[in-house]
Amino acid sequence: MATRGGRSRAAVSALDPVPFALDRTSPVPLYYQLAQQLEAAIEQGALAPGDLLGNEVDLSTRLGLSRPTVRQAIQSLVDKGLLVRRRGVGTQVVHSQVRRPLELSSLYDDLEAAGQGPATQVVRNERVPAPADVAAALGVPEGAEVVRLERLRSTHGQPVALLCNYLPAGLLELDSARLESTGLYQLLRASGITLHSARQTVGARCADAAEAARLEEREGAALLTMRRTAYDDTGRPVEYGTHVYRASRYSFDFQLLVRP
Amino acid sequence: MATRGGRSRAAVSALDPVPFALDRTSPVPLYYQLAQQLEAAIEQGALAPGDLLGNEVDLSTRLGLSRPTVRQAIQSLVDKGLLVRRRGVGTQVVHSQVRRPLELSSLYDDLEAAGQGPATQVVRNERVPAPADVAAALGVPEGAEVVRLERLRSTHGQPVALLCNYLPAGLLELDSARLESTGLYQLLRASGITLHSARQTVGARCADAAEAARLEEREGAALLTMRRTAYDDTGRPVEYGTHVYRASRYSFDFQLLVRP
DNA sequence: CAGTGGTCTAGACCACAGA
DNA sequence: CTGTGGTCTAGACCACTGA
């Protein structure tokens, strides 16, 4: 079967029948529009695992874009772990169905996404002088005023976690009522604070009598512990927290990507 | 004070006195050479937190590179969380001293990096039919032959973790002697398998009698549990493992980056 | 060998921040 | 207003892969 006109005889791509609609009048960058549509095609199965994407040069002429723009779109999906590039071979959809990107996990978001209908009880919301560990984590002098937050998180009427957080004073107004209806991280985002990175330590220990009582566990039950310092996009610490979770009802679930 | 010649009156950059040596004959990409030298400058304190990098156009002319190349170098450090870009402002070094990038943590590597001199005892290294959960994780039929590995990891003569791993049969030859002198992930890398991503679940529970005996803990002691499926760069599962750690002697420590 | 992604160039225009 | 990063173009040459 002859190919029509002067079209190059490139290998067929599973992408060929996929229509792309790029809107040059949109404020959304072209590479981003393309990345979204590629991701949708993968998500919906138009591109199956192992399928070749077709070479970048053809793709760019077909779309009326320059090659760097197409590369930028593809690269963003490679970074997400959806595609793999192989020199001399092509770009393929990865074989596994891994999806969820690594995120700064917020327990509230996690539970909400899991449809667990989280409820929060604010136990403490007060200003206190910073203890040594808190001061070190937040980068403030020891004894400086910080906000101390203590919350009990539940799902289905059962306690799940005991959350203790410290924030620099004056960072934002923390209304207890709003804290009970939404997560701390959502409040931070709503205040224009964009979280950027966090350092976490996850461990385990047995519940003491007080924790057991709060969490409705027996004394000595296994607890997951998490200590985290979160930073905004300038690298300034905005939150330090020590959390304990009932191991019988919660675990951390996340995906790692290895950068070459 | 007048500026000499036609030089633009750009804001002074902390980068000005930093010498850069780019080798165009090297096989190392220029953007990568630049990124490494920028990172070194940050690491060594030549660029302090909050310092401006100087604008990209000046930088590229000073270095004799095109702007996209310089951007690529800077972008890689932004991705690492070392720099922040602000439109209309400039590129700054982040304020916090966070360093360690998120990696696919290998316990052996972790312990070695911490100077703990890990020792490994291979308890089992055999081929078995895949149980249901293993088959599902590795994407093989239930009952298909897989390699089952059981190891006891110790530091300072004290047991730390009990590691149970499954790998597809035929993926590579696992020599027990080599497994005792190095980590599983190092052996995978040495076999040309490049790990790409992993899905992890971290939880906790109390030690049963058998685990307590192996790990030299009392029965009921808190244990950290980790279940992980690791994928290579084509997205194919290459390893599934369930590990338990003595919580009294080990915790997970990692850094998250939020992608906008 | 031909085809692929990897890198690089030298410009361009735009949107946004801050004085 | 000026200076910044954000996006985009239309080419170029190279290194690697696999037939």
Coordinates of C-alpha atoms (C1' of nucleotides) in Angstrom, one line a residue:
Chain A
M1 CA 0.0 0.0 0.0
A2 CA 1.5 3.3 -1.1
T3 CA 1.5 6.3 1.2
R4 CA 0.0 9.3 -0.3
G5 CA 1.9 12.4 -1.3
G6 CA 5.3 13.1 0.1
R7 CA 4.4 11.9 3.6
S8 CA 7.3 10.2 5.3
R9 CA 6.8 6.5 5.9
A10 CA 7.0 6.8 9.7
A11 CA 6.0 3.9 11.8
V12 CA 2.3 4.0 12.5
S13 CA 1.5 5.5 15.9
A14 CA -1.4 4.6 18.1
L15 CA -1.8 8.3 18.3
D16 CA -2.7 8.8 14.7
P17 CA -6.5 8.7 15.1
V18 CA -6.5 10.8 18.2
P19 CA -7.7 14.3 17.5
F20 CA -6.0 17.2 19.2
A21 CA -7.6 20.5 19.7
L22 CA -5.1 23.3 20.5
D23 CA -6.4 26.8 21.2
R24 CA -3.9 29.4 20.5
T25 CA -6.1 32.2 21.9
S26 CA -6.2 30.4 25.3
P27 CA -4.0 31.7 28.1
V28 CA -3.2 28.0 28.8
P29 CA 0.2 27.3 27.3
L30 CA 0.2 25.1 24.2
Y31 CA 2.6 22.6 25.7
Y32 CA 0.2 22.3 28.7
Q33 CA -2.8 21.8 26.5
L34 CA -1.0 19.1 24.6
A35 CA 0.2 17.4 27.8
Q36 CA -3.4 17.3 29.2
Q37 CA -4.8 15.8 26.0
L38 CA -2.1 13.2 25.8
E39 CA -2.7 12.4 29.5
A40 CA -6.4 12.1 28.8
A41 CA -5.7 9.8 25.8
I42 CA -3.7 7.5 28.1
E43 CA -6.2 7.7 30.9
Q44 CA -9.1 6.7 28.6
G45 CA -7.1 3.9 27.0
A46 CA -6.8 5.4 23.5
L47 CA -3.1 4.9 24.2
A48 CA -2.4 1.5 25.7
P49 CA 0.6 0.6 27.8
G50 CA 3.6 0.0 25.5
D51 CA 2.1 2.0 22.6
L52 CA 4.5 4.2 20.7
L53 CA 3.7 7.9 20.6
G54 CA 5.2 8.5 17.2
N55 CA 8.3 10.6 16.7
E56 CA 8.5 14.2 17.9
V57 CA 9.2 15.7 14.5
D58 CA 6.1 14.3 12.8
L59 CA 4.0 15.1 15.8
S60 CA 5.1 18.7 15.8
T61 CA 4.4 19.2 12.1
R62 CA 1.0 17.4 12.5
L63 CA 0.1 19.7 15.3
G64 CA 1.6 22.8 13.8
L65 CA 3.9 23.3 16.8
S66 CA 7.6 23.5 17.0
R67 CA 9.5 20.5 18.2
P68 CA 10.7 22.1 21.5
T69 CA 7.0 22.8 22.4
V70 CA 6.0 19.2 21.7
R71 CA 9.1 18.0 23.7
Q72 CA 8.1 20.1 26.7
A73 CA 4.6 18.5 26.7
I74 CA 6.0 15.0 26.5
Q75 CA 8.7 15.8 29.1
S76 CA 6.1 16.8 31.6
L77 CA 4.4 13.4 31.2
V78 CA 7.7 11.7 31.5
D79 CA 8.3 13.5 34.7
K80 CA 4.9 12.3 35.9
G81 CA 5.9 8.8 35.1
L82 CA 3.3 8.2 32.4
L83 CA 5.7 8.0 29.5
V84 CA 9.2 6.6 28.8
R85 CA 11.6 7.9 26.2
R86 CA 14.2 5.6 24.6
R87 CA 16.7 7.0 22.3
G88 CA 16.6 5.3 18.9
V89 CA 13.3 3.7 19.8
G90 CA 10.7 6.2 20.6
T91 CA 8.4 7.3 23.3
Q92 CA 6.1 4.7 25.0
V93 CA 3.3 4.6 27.5
V94 CA 4.6 2.9 30.6
H95 CA 3.4 -0.6 31.3
S96 CA 2.0 -0.3 34.7
Q97 CA -1.1 1.4 35.8
V98 CA 0.6 3.5 38.3
R99 CA -1.2 6.8 38.5
R100 CA -1.3 8.7 41.7
P101 CA 1.5 11.3 41.7
L102 CA 3.5 11.9 44.9
E103 CA 2.0 14.7 46.8
L104 CA 2.4 16.5 50.0
S105 CA -0.1 14.3 51.8
S106 CA -2.6 16.0 53.9
L107 CA -4.6 13.6 56.0
Y108 CA -7.8 15.5 55.5
D109 CA -7.4 15.5 51.7
D110 CA -6.4 11.8 51.8
L111 CA -9.5 10.8 53.8
E112 CA -11.8 13.1 51.7
A113 CA -10.4 11.6 48.5
A114 CA -11.0 8.2 49.9
G115 CA -14.6 9.2 50.6
Q116 CA -14.2 8.7 54.3
G117 CA -16.0 11.9 55.4
P118 CA -13.5 13.2 57.9
A119 CA -14.5 15.0 61.0
T120 CA -12.2 17.2 63.1
Q121 CA -12.4 18.2 66.7
V122 CA -10.1 21.1 67.6
V123 CA -8.8 20.3 71.1
R124 CA -6.5 23.3 71.4
N125 CA -5.9 26.4 69.4
E126 CA -3.7 28.8 71.3
R127 CA -0.5 30.8 71.3
V128 CA 2.4 29.4 73.3
P129 CA 6.1 30.0 73.6
A130 CA 8.0 27.8 71.2
P131 CA 9.7 24.7 72.8
A132 CA 13.2 24.0 71.6
D133 CA 12.3 21.4 68.9
V134 CA 9.6 23.6 67.5
A135 CA 11.8 26.6 67.5
A136 CA 14.5 24.7 65.6
A137 CA 12.1 23.4 63.1
L138 CA 10.4 26.7 62.4
G139 CA 13.5 28.7 62.5
V140 CA 12.4 31.1 65.3
P141 CA 14.1 31.8 68.6
E142 CA 13.2 29.5 71.4
G143 CA 10.4 30.9 73.5
A144 CA 9.0 33.0 70.6
E145 CA 5.3 33.0 70.3
V146 CA 3.9 30.3 68.0
V147 CA 0.4 28.9 67.3
R148 CA -0.2 25.5 68.8
L149 CA -2.9 23.4 67.3
E150 CA -4.2 20.1 68.6
R151 CA -6.9 18.2 66.7
L152 CA -8.5 14.9 66.8
R153 CA -9.4 13.5 63.4
S154 CA -12.2 10.9 63.0
T155 CA -14.0 9.0 60.2
H156 CA -17.2 7.1 60.6
G157 CA -17.4 8.3 64.2
Q158 CA -14.1 6.5 65.0
P159 CA -11.0 8.4 65.9
V160 CA -8.1 8.0 63.5
A161 CA -5.4 10.4 64.4
L162 CA -4.2 12.9 66.9
L163 CA -2.6 15.9 65.2
C164 CA -0.4 18.4 66.9
N165 CA 0.8 21.3 64.8
Y166 CA 2.9 24.5 65.3
L167 CA 2.9 27.5 63.0
P168 CA 4.7 30.8 63.2
A169 CA 2.5 33.4 64.9
G170 CA 1.1 36.0 62.5
L171 CA 1.2 33.7 59.5
L172 CA -2.5 33.5 59.2
E173 CA -5.7 33.6 61.3
L174 CA -6.7 30.1 62.3
D175 CA -10.4 29.9 63.0
S176 CA -11.4 26.8 65.0
A177 CA -14.7 26.5 63.2
R178 CA -13.1 26.5 59.8
L179 CA -10.5 24.1 61.0
E180 CA -13.3 21.7 61.9
S181 CA -14.8 21.8 58.4
T182 CA -11.7 21.7 56.4
G183 CA -8.0 20.7 56.5
L184 CA -5.1 22.9 57.7
Y185 CA -3.4 22.7 54.3
Q186 CA -6.5 23.9 52.5
L187 CA -6.6 26.9 54.9
L188 CA -3.0 27.6 54.1
R189 CA -3.6 27.4 50.4
A190 CA -6.6 29.7 50.8
S191 CA -4.3 32.2 52.5
G192 CA -2.1 32.3 49.5
I193 CA 0.6 30.2 51.0
T194 CA 1.9 27.7 48.5
L195 CA 3.5 24.7 50.0
H196 CA 6.6 23.6 48.2
S197 CA 8.4 20.9 50.1
A198 CA 8.3 19.0 53.3
R199 CA 10.6 16.8 55.4
Q200 CA 8.9 13.9 57.0
T201 CA 9.9 11.2 59.4
V202 CA 7.6 8.2 59.8
G203 CA 8.0 5.8 62.7
A204 CA 6.0 3.6 65.0
R205 CA 5.6 3.1 68.8
C206 CA 3.1 1.7 71.3
A207 CA 0.3 3.8 72.6
D208 CA 0.6 5.1 76.1
A209 CA -2.5 5.3 78.4
A210 CA -3.5 8.9 77.4
E211 CA -3.2 8.3 73.7
A212 CA -5.0 5.0 73.9
A213 CA -7.9 6.7 75.7
R214 CA -8.1 9.5 73.1
L215 CA -7.9 7.1 70.1
E216 CA -10.1 4.4 71.6
E217 CA -7.4 1.9 71.4
R218 CA -6.0 -0.4 74.1
E219 CA -2.8 0.7 75.8
G220 CA 0.2 -0.8 73.9
A221 CA -1.5 -0.8 70.5
A222 CA 0.7 0.0 67.6
L223 CA 0.7 3.7 66.5
L224 CA 2.1 5.2 63.3
T225 CA 4.0 8.5 64.1
M226 CA 4.8 11.2 61.7
R227 CA 6.9 14.3 62.2
R228 CA 6.9 16.9 59.5
T229 CA 8.2 20.3 58.7
A230 CA 6.6 21.9 55.6
Y231 CA 8.1 24.8 53.6
D232 CA 6.6 27.4 51.3
D233 CA 8.0 28.2 47.9
T234 CA 10.7 30.4 49.3
G235 CA 11.9 27.7 51.5
R236 CA 10.6 29.2 54.8
P237 CA 9.2 26.8 57.3
V238 CA 5.4 27.3 57.7
E239 CA 4.4 24.3 59.7
Y240 CA 5.8 21.8 62.1
G241 CA 3.7 18.9 63.3
T242 CA 3.8 15.7 65.2
H243 CA 1.0 13.3 64.4
V244 CA 0.0 9.9 65.7
Y245 CA -2.3 7.5 63.8
R246 CA -4.1 4.4 64.8
A247 CA -2.2 1.8 62.8
S248 CA -5.2 -0.4 62.7
R249 CA -7.1 2.3 60.7
Y250 CA -4.6 4.2 58.7
S251 CA -1.4 3.8 56.7
F252 CA 0.7 6.0 54.4
D253 CA 0.4 5.2 50.8
F254 CA 2.5 7.0 48.3
Q255 CA 4.4 6.7 45.1
L256 CA 8.1 7.5 44.5
L257 CA 9.6 8.5 41.2
V258 CA 13.3 8.1 40.6
R259 CA 15.0 10.9 38.7
P260 CA 18.0 9.8 36.7
Chain B
M1 CA 29.0 55.9 39.4
A2 CA 28.8 55.2 35.7
T3 CA 28.8 51.7 34.3
R4 CA 31.4 51.1 31.8
G5 CA 30.7 50.6 28.1
G6 CA 27.3 49.5 27.0
R7 CA 26.8 47.0 29.8
S8 CA 23.2 47.0 31.0
R9 CA 22.7 48.2 34.5
A10 CA 21.3 44.9 35.8
A11 CA 21.1 44.4 39.5
V12 CA 24.2 42.9 41.0
S13 CA 24.0 39.2 41.4
A14 CA 25.7 37.2 44.1
L15 CA 26.8 35.0 41.2
D16 CA 29.0 37.7 39.6
P17 CA 32.3 36.6 41.2
V18 CA 31.6 32.9 40.8
P19 CA 33.7 31.5 38.0
F20 CA 32.1 28.9 35.7
A21 CA 34.1 26.5 33.6
L22 CA 32.2 25.0 30.7
D23 CA 33.8 22.3 28.6
R24 CA 32.3 22.1 25.2
T25 CA 34.3 19.1 24.3
S26 CA 33.0 17.1 27.2
P27 CA 30.2 14.6 26.5
V28 CA 28.4 16.0 29.6
P29 CA 25.7 18.3 28.4
L30 CA 26.3 22.0 28.9
Y31 CA 23.1 22.6 30.9
Y32 CA 24.1 19.8 33.2
Q33 CA 27.6 21.2 33.7
L34 CA 26.1 24.5 34.6
A35 CA 23.5 23.0 36.9
Q36 CA 26.2 21.1 38.8
Q37 CA 28.3 24.2 39.2
L38 CA 25.4 26.2 40.4
E39 CA 24.5 23.5 42.8
A40 CA 28.1 23.4 44.1
A41 CA 28.0 27.2 44.5
I42 CA 24.9 26.9 46.6
E43 CA 26.3 24.0 48.6
Q44 CA 29.5 25.8 49.4
G45 CA 27.7 28.9 50.4
A46 CA 28.9 31.2 47.6
L47 CA 25.2 31.6 47.0
A48 CA 23.3 32.1 50.2
P49 CA 19.6 31.5 50.8
G50 CA 17.6 34.4 49.3
D51 CA 20.4 35.5 46.9
L52 CA 19.3 36.4 43.4
L53 CA 20.9 34.5 40.6
G54 CA 20.9 37.3 38.1
N55 CA 18.6 37.3 35.1
E56 CA 18.8 34.6 32.5
V57 CA 19.6 36.8 29.6
D58 CA 22.7 38.3 31.2
L59 CA 23.8 34.9 32.5
S60 CA 23.5 33.3 29.1
T61 CA 25.6 36.0 27.4
R62 CA 28.2 35.9 30.1
L63 CA 28.5 32.2 29.7
G64 CA 28.3 32.2 26.0
L65 CA 25.2 29.9 26.1
S66 CA 21.8 30.4 24.7
R67 CA 19.0 31.3 27.0
P68 CA 17.1 28.0 26.7
T69 CA 20.2 26.1 27.7
V70 CA 20.7 28.3 30.8
R71 CA 17.0 27.9 31.5
Q72 CA 17.3 24.2 31.4
A73 CA 20.1 24.2 33.9
I74 CA 18.1 26.5 36.3
Q75 CA 14.9 24.5 35.8
S76 CA 16.6 21.3 36.9
L77 CA 17.6 23.0 40.2
V78 CA 14.1 24.4 40.6
D79 CA 12.9 20.8 40.2
K80 CA 15.3 19.7 42.9
G81 CA 13.9 22.4 45.2
L82 CA 17.1 24.4 45.4
L83 CA 15.9 27.5 43.5
V84 CA 12.7 29.4 43.2
R85 CA 11.7 31.5 40.2
R86 CA 9.4 34.5 40.5
R87 CA 8.2 36.3 37.5
G88 CA 9.2 39.9 37.5
V89 CA 11.5 39.3 40.4
G90 CA 14.2 36.8 39.6
T91 CA 15.5 33.5 40.6
Q92 CA 16.4 33.0 44.2
V93 CA 18.1 30.4 46.4
V94 CA 15.5 28.8 48.7
H95 CA 15.7 29.9 52.3
S96 CA 15.8 26.5 54.0
Q97 CA 18.7 24.2 54.1
V98 CA 16.7 21.2 52.9
R99 CA 19.0 19.0 50.9
R100 CA 18.3 15.4 50.5
P101 CA 16.2 14.7 47.4
L102 CA 13.4 12.2 47.5
E103 CA 14.7 8.8 46.4
L104 CA 13.6 5.3 46.1
S105 CA 14.9 4.4 49.5
S106 CA 16.9 1.2 49.8
L107 CA 17.4 0.2 53.3
Y108 CA 20.9 -0.9 52.6
D109 CA 21.8 2.4 50.9
D110 CA 20.2 4.3 53.8
L111 CA 22.1 2.5 56.4
E112 CA 25.3 2.6 54.5
A113 CA 24.9 6.4 53.9
A114 CA 24.3 6.7 57.7
G115 CA 27.6 4.9 58.3
Q116 CA 25.8 2.1 60.2
G117 CA 27.7 -0.7 58.5
P118 CA 24.8 -2.9 57.5
A119 CA 25.1 -6.7 57.6
T120 CA 22.7 -9.0 55.9
Q121 CA 21.8 -12.7 56.5
V122 CA 20.0 -14.4 53.7
V123 CA 17.4 -16.7 55.4
R124 CA 15.8 -17.9 52.2
N125 CA 16.6 -17.6 48.5
E126 CA 14.3 -20.0 46.5
R127 CA 11.9 -20.3 43.7
V128 CA 8.2 -20.7 44.7
P129 CA 4.8 -20.5 43.0
A130 CA 3.5 -17.0 43.3
P131 CA 0.8 -16.5 46.0
A132 CA -2.2 -14.4 45.0
D133 CA -1.0 -11.0 46.3
V134 CA 2.5 -11.5 44.8
A135 CA 1.1 -12.5 41.5
A136 CA -1.2 -9.4 41.4
A137 CA 1.7 -7.1 42.3
L138 CA 4.1 -8.6 39.8
G139 CA 1.6 -9.0 37.0
V140 CA 2.2 -12.7 36.6
P141 CA -0.4 -15.6 36.8
E142 CA -1.1 -16.9 40.2
G143 CA 1.2 -19.9 40.8
A144 CA 3.8 -18.8 38.3
E145 CA 7.4 -19.3 39.5
V146 CA 8.9 -16.4 41.3
V147 CA 12.0 -15.9 43.4
R148 CA 11.4 -15.5 47.1
L149 CA 14.0 -13.8 49.2
E150 CA 14.0 -13.5 52.9
R151 CA 16.7 -11.5 54.6
L152 CA 17.6 -10.3 58.1
R153 CA 19.3 -6.9 58.1
S154 CA 21.4 -5.8 61.1
T155 CA 23.6 -2.9 62.2
H156 CA 26.1 -2.9 65.1
G157 CA 25.2 -6.6 65.6
Q158 CA 21.6 -5.7 66.3
P159 CA 18.8 -6.8 64.0
V160 CA 16.9 -4.0 62.4
A161 CA 14.6 -5.4 59.8
L162 CA 13.1 -8.5 58.3
L163 CA 12.9 -8.2 54.5
C164 CA 10.8 -10.5 52.3
N165 CA 11.0 -9.9 48.6
Y166 CA 9.6 -11.5 45.5
L167 CA 11.0 -11.0 41.9
P168 CA 9.9 -12.4 38.6
A169 CA 11.8 -15.6 37.8
G170 CA 14.5 -15.1 35.2
L171 CA 14.9 -11.5 35.8
L172 CA 18.4 -11.9 37.2
E173 CA 20.6 -14.4 39.1
L174 CA 20.5 -13.7 42.8
D175 CA 23.6 -14.9 44.4
S176 CA 23.2 -15.3 48.2
A177 CA 26.8 -14.4 48.9
R178 CA 26.5 -11.1 46.9
L179 CA 23.2 -10.4 48.6
E180 CA 25.0 -10.5 51.9
S181 CA 27.6 -8.0 50.9
T182 CA 25.4 -5.5 49.1
G183 CA 21.8 -4.4 48.7
L184 CA 19.2 -5.9 46.4
Y185 CA 18.8 -2.5 44.6
Q186 CA 22.5 -2.3 43.9
L187 CA 22.3 -5.8 42.4
L188 CA 19.4 -4.7 40.2
R189 CA 21.2 -1.7 39.0
A190 CA 24.3 -3.8 38.3
S191 CA 22.2 -6.0 36.1
G192 CA 21.2 -3.1 34.0
I193 CA 17.7 -2.7 35.5
T194 CA 17.0 0.9 36.1
L195 CA 14.3 1.5 38.7
H196 CA 11.9 4.2 37.9
S197 CA 9.1 4.3 40.3
A198 CA 7.6 2.5 43.3
R199 CA 4.3 2.4 45.2
Q200 CA 4.7 2.1 48.9
T201 CA 2.4 1.5 51.8
V202 CA 3.8 2.2 55.3
G203 CA 2.0 1.1 58.4
A204 CA 2.6 -0.3 61.9
R205 CA 1.6 -3.2 64.0
C206 CA 2.7 -5.1 67.1
A207 CA 5.3 -7.9 66.8
D208 CA 4.1 -11.5 67.1
A209 CA 6.1 -14.1 68.9
A210 CA 8.1 -15.2 65.8
E211 CA 9.0 -11.7 64.7
A212 CA 9.9 -10.7 68.2
A213 CA 12.3 -13.6 68.4
R214 CA 14.0 -12.8 65.1
L215 CA 14.3 -9.1 65.8
E216 CA 15.2 -9.5 69.4
E217 CA 12.3 -7.5 70.6
R218 CA 9.6 -8.3 73.1
E219 CA 6.3 -9.6 71.9
G220 CA 3.9 -6.7 71.2
A221 CA 6.7 -4.3 70.5
A222 CA 5.8 -1.7 67.8
L223 CA 7.0 -2.6 64.3
L224 CA 7.0 -0.4 61.2
T225 CA 5.7 -2.2 58.1
M226 CA 6.4 -1.4 54.5
R227 CA 4.9 -3.0 51.4
R228 CA 6.4 -1.9 48.1
T229 CA 6.1 -2.7 44.4
A230 CA 8.9 -1.3 42.3
Y231 CA 8.8 -0.7 38.6
D232 CA 11.5 -0.3 36.0
D233 CA 11.6 2.4 33.4
T234 CA 9.1 0.7 31.1
G235 CA 6.7 0.4 34.0
R236 CA 7.0 -3.3 34.4
P237 CA 7.0 -4.5 38.0
V238 CA 10.4 -5.9 39.0
E239 CA 10.1 -6.3 42.8
Y240 CA 7.5 -6.8 45.4
G241 CA 8.4 -6.8 49.1
T242 CA 6.9 -6.7 52.5
H243 CA 9.3 -5.5 55.2
V244 CA 9.1 -5.1 58.9
Y245 CA 11.4 -2.8 60.9
R246 CA 12.1 -2.5 64.6
A247 CA 10.5 0.9 65.3
S248 CA 12.9 1.4 68.2
R249 CA 15.8 1.4 65.8
Y250 CA 14.5 2.6 62.4
S251 CA 12.3 5.2 60.9
F252 CA 11.6 6.5 57.4
D253 CA 13.0 9.9 56.6
F254 CA 12.2 11.6 53.4
Q255 CA 11.5 14.8 51.6
L256 CA 8.5 15.6 49.4
L257 CA 8.4 18.2 46.7
V258 CA 5.1 19.6 45.5
R259 CA 4.8 20.2 41.8
P260 CA 2.5 23.0 40.9
Chain C
dC1 C1' 21.9 2.1 7.5
dA2 C1' 17.8 5.1 8.7
dG3 C1' 15.1 6.7 12.5
dT4 C1' 14.9 8.1 17.1
dG5 C1' 15.5 11.2 21.0
dG6 C1' 19.2 14.6 23.2
dT7 C1' 21.1 18.8 22.9
dC8 C1' 21.8 23.5 21.3
dT9 C1' 21.2 28.1 19.0
dA10 C1' 19.4 33.0 18.3
dG11 C1' 16.2 35.1 18.1
dA12 C1' 10.8 36.6 19.3
dC13 C1' 6.6 38.2 21.9
dC14 C1' 4.0 38.0 26.1
dA15 C1' 2.5 38.4 31.2
dC16 C1' 3.5 39.9 35.5
dA17 C1' 6.1 42.4 39.5
dG18 C1' 7.6 46.4 41.3
dA19 C1' 9.2 51.3 41.4
Chain D
dC1 C1' 7.8 52.3 33.1
dT2 C1' 11.6 48.6 33.1
dG3 C1' 13.1 44.1 34.2
dT4 C1' 11.9 39.6 35.0
dG5 C1' 10.6 34.9 33.9
dG6 C1' 7.1 32.2 30.6
dT7 C1' 6.4 30.7 26.3
dC8 C1' 7.3 29.7 21.5
dT9 C1' 9.7 29.2 16.8
dA10 C1' 12.5 27.0 13.0
dG11 C1' 16.0 25.4 12.3
dA12 C1' 20.8 22.6 13.5
dC13 C1' 24.0 18.7 14.7
dC14 C1' 24.9 14.6 17.5
dA15 C1' 24.5 9.8 19.9
dC16 C1' 22.2 6.0 20.3
dT17 C1' 19.2 2.0 18.7
dG18 C1' 18.0 -1.6 15.9
dA19 C1' 17.5 -3.8 11.4

